[in-house]
Amino acid sequence: MSLMSISRLVSARCVLRPFHKGDETSLQLHANDAKVAANLLDAFPHPYTESDAKWWVEYCEKEYKITGFPTILAITIDNNVVGTISTFTRPYLQPGQLVLGYWLGSAYWGRGIMSEVVPPFLRYIFEHTDTREIVTDVFHWNKASEKVLLKSGFNVCGTRTQTKAGTPHECIELVVQRSQVLGPAQT
């Protein structure tokens, strides 16, 4: 599956693609939102400045050149960045695990966009890597994101504490197995 074919798996209103120069303005517009930042870990800056957007686009472009395989994708509508979806690694992960992360500008919440984006993105990652499972967590108050993940095949596997603005909060941990996305014959 090429990156172009993942674009066709998402609805006609939304395309997943690598970030590129020129995305900074729409990225900053949608990322600089207190509602978005409230649902993400503190590593996500708020306010989200033009410098943050420039740094992010440059970082993503460098990652694509190094890996040759984009795992950080812009969620675009009419070629404007309205969010991002990615997989990444963390020191606490087991071999074969990746973490899923995403956000969507609040102007697009409640439209079913993430329910259309997450499943084909998972398929894309599992088909092009040796990943056996993808894990993620959501703050306990983010029921909409939890619902998206459950609809996308994730299962609740526990809870953990994450710190937000210096305060510990309960997060719901979720996991999806390769076989749940690709089927048992393709694992």
Coordinates of C-alpha atoms in Angstrom, one line a residue:
M1 CA 0.0 0.0 0.0
S2 CA 1.5 3.3 -1.0
L3 CA 0.9 6.6 0.8
M4 CA -1.4 7.6 -2.0
S5 CA -3.6 4.5 -1.4
I6 CA -4.0 5.4 2.3
S7 CA -5.4 8.7 1.1
R8 CA -8.0 6.9 -0.9
L9 CA -9.0 4.8 2.2
V10 CA -9.9 8.0 4.1
S11 CA -13.1 9.8 3.2
A12 CA -13.2 12.2 0.3
R13 CA -13.1 15.1 2.8
C14 CA -9.8 14.1 4.4
V15 CA -6.4 13.1 3.2
L16 CA -3.4 11.8 5.2
R17 CA 0.0 12.9 3.9
P18 CA 3.5 13.8 5.0
F19 CA 4.0 17.3 6.4
H20 CA 5.8 19.7 4.0
K21 CA 6.9 23.3 3.9
G22 CA 3.9 25.5 3.6
D23 CA 1.9 23.6 6.2
E24 CA 3.0 25.9 9.0
T25 CA 0.1 28.4 8.9
S26 CA -2.8 25.9 9.0
L27 CA -0.9 23.7 11.5
Q28 CA -0.4 26.7 13.8
L29 CA -4.0 27.8 13.4
H30 CA -5.5 24.4 14.5
A31 CA -2.8 23.4 17.0
N32 CA -2.9 26.7 18.9
D33 CA -6.1 25.7 20.7
A34 CA -6.5 25.3 24.4
K35 CA -9.2 22.6 23.9
V36 CA -6.7 20.5 21.8
A37 CA -3.8 21.1 24.3
A38 CA -6.0 20.0 27.2
N39 CA -6.2 16.5 25.8
L40 CA -2.5 16.1 25.1
L41 CA 0.5 15.6 27.3
D42 CA 2.5 18.7 28.3
A43 CA 5.1 18.0 25.5
F44 CA 2.5 19.5 23.1
P45 CA 3.1 23.3 23.5
H46 CA 0.4 25.8 24.3
P47 CA 0.3 28.4 23.1
Y48 CA 1.4 26.8 19.8
T49 CA 3.4 29.4 18.0
E50 CA 4.6 30.0 14.5
S51 CA 8.1 28.8 15.6
D52 CA 6.5 25.6 17.0
A53 CA 4.8 24.9 13.7
K54 CA 8.0 25.6 11.7
W55 CA 10.0 23.3 14.0
W56 CA 7.5 20.5 13.6
V57 CA 7.4 20.7 9.8
E58 CA 11.2 20.7 9.7
Y59 CA 11.4 17.8 12.1
C60 CA 8.9 15.7 10.1
E61 CA 10.7 16.4 6.8
K62 CA 14.0 15.3 8.4
E63 CA 12.4 12.1 9.8
Y64 CA 11.0 11.2 6.3
K65 CA 14.5 11.7 4.8
I66 CA 16.1 9.5 7.5
T67 CA 13.5 6.7 7.6
G68 CA 12.1 6.8 4.1
F69 CA 8.8 5.8 5.6
P70 CA 6.4 8.4 6.9
T71 CA 4.8 7.5 10.3
I72 CA 3.9 11.1 11.2
L73 CA 1.1 12.3 8.9
A74 CA -0.8 15.5 8.5
I75 CA -4.6 15.2 8.6
T76 CA -5.7 17.6 5.8
I77 CA -9.0 18.9 4.6
D78 CA -8.8 20.9 1.3
N79 CA -5.0 20.6 1.7
N80 CA -5.1 22.5 5.0
V81 CA -3.6 20.8 8.1
V82 CA -6.3 20.3 10.7
G83 CA -4.5 17.6 12.8
T84 CA -1.9 14.9 12.9
I85 CA -1.6 11.2 13.4
S86 CA 1.5 9.3 14.1
T87 CA 3.2 6.2 15.6
F88 CA 6.4 6.4 17.6
T89 CA 8.5 4.5 20.1
R90 CA 9.1 5.0 23.8
P91 CA 11.8 3.5 26.1
Y92 CA 9.2 1.5 28.1
L93 CA 7.8 -0.3 25.0
Q94 CA 8.4 -4.0 24.3
P95 CA 9.9 -5.0 20.9
G96 CA 7.2 -4.9 18.2
Q97 CA 5.2 -2.2 20.0
L98 CA 4.5 1.4 18.9
V99 CA 2.5 4.2 20.4
L100 CA -0.3 5.9 18.5
G101 CA -0.8 9.6 18.9
Y102 CA -3.1 12.0 17.2
W103 CA -5.0 15.3 17.6
L104 CA -7.6 17.1 15.5
G105 CA -8.4 20.8 15.6
S106 CA -11.5 21.4 17.7
A107 CA -13.4 23.1 14.8
Y108 CA -13.5 19.5 13.3
W109 CA -14.6 17.6 16.4
G110 CA -17.9 15.7 16.3
R111 CA -17.8 15.1 12.6
G112 CA -16.5 11.5 12.6
I113 CA -13.2 12.4 11.0
M114 CA -11.0 10.5 13.4
S115 CA -13.2 7.4 13.1
E116 CA -12.4 7.6 9.4
V117 CA -8.7 8.3 9.8
V118 CA -7.6 5.8 12.5
P119 CA -8.5 2.5 10.9
P120 CA -6.7 3.0 7.6
F121 CA -3.7 4.5 9.4
L122 CA -3.4 1.4 11.6
R123 CA -3.6 -0.8 8.5
Y124 CA -0.9 1.3 6.8
I125 CA 1.4 0.9 9.8
F126 CA 0.8 -2.8 10.3
E127 CA 1.2 -3.6 6.6
H128 CA 4.5 -1.7 6.3
T129 CA 6.2 -2.6 9.6
D130 CA 6.8 -5.6 11.8
T131 CA 4.8 -4.0 14.5
R132 CA 2.8 -6.6 16.5
E133 CA 0.7 -4.2 18.6
I134 CA 0.0 -0.5 18.9
V135 CA -0.7 1.0 22.3
T136 CA -2.1 4.4 23.3
D137 CA -3.8 6.1 26.2
V138 CA -6.3 8.8 26.7
F139 CA -7.1 11.0 29.7
H140 CA -10.1 9.7 31.5
W141 CA -12.2 12.8 30.5
N142 CA -11.6 12.3 26.8
K143 CA -14.5 10.0 26.1
A144 CA -14.7 11.0 22.4
S145 CA -11.2 9.8 21.7
E146 CA -11.8 6.7 23.7
K147 CA -14.8 6.0 21.6
V148 CA -12.8 6.5 18.4
L149 CA -10.2 4.0 19.6
L150 CA -12.7 1.4 20.6
K151 CA -14.5 1.7 17.3
S152 CA -11.1 1.3 15.6
G153 CA -10.5 -2.1 17.3
F154 CA -8.6 -1.1 20.4
N155 CA -9.3 -2.8 23.7
V156 CA -8.9 -1.3 27.1
C157 CA -6.0 -3.0 28.9
G158 CA -5.6 -0.9 32.0
T159 CA -5.0 2.5 33.5
R160 CA -1.9 4.6 34.1
T161 CA -1.1 8.0 35.6
Q162 CA 0.1 10.7 33.3
T163 CA 1.0 14.2 34.5
K164 CA -0.7 17.2 32.9
A165 CA 0.3 20.7 34.0
G166 CA 2.1 19.2 37.1
T167 CA -1.0 17.3 38.2
P168 CA -1.4 13.5 38.0
H169 CA -4.4 12.3 36.0
E170 CA -5.7 8.8 35.3
C171 CA -5.4 7.7 31.7
I172 CA -7.1 4.7 30.0
E173 CA -4.6 2.4 28.3
L174 CA -5.7 0.8 25.1
V175 CA -4.1 -1.7 22.7
V176 CA -4.8 -3.2 19.3
Q177 CA -3.1 -6.3 17.9
R178 CA -1.8 -6.7 14.4
S179 CA -4.2 -9.6 13.8
Q180 CA -7.2 -7.5 14.8
V181 CA -6.4 -5.1 12.0
L182 CA -5.0 -7.3 9.3
G183 CA -6.7 -10.6 10.2
P184 CA -5.1 -13.8 11.4
A185 CA -3.9 -14.9 8.0
Q186 CA -1.7 -11.8 7.6
T187 CA 0.1 -11.8 10.9

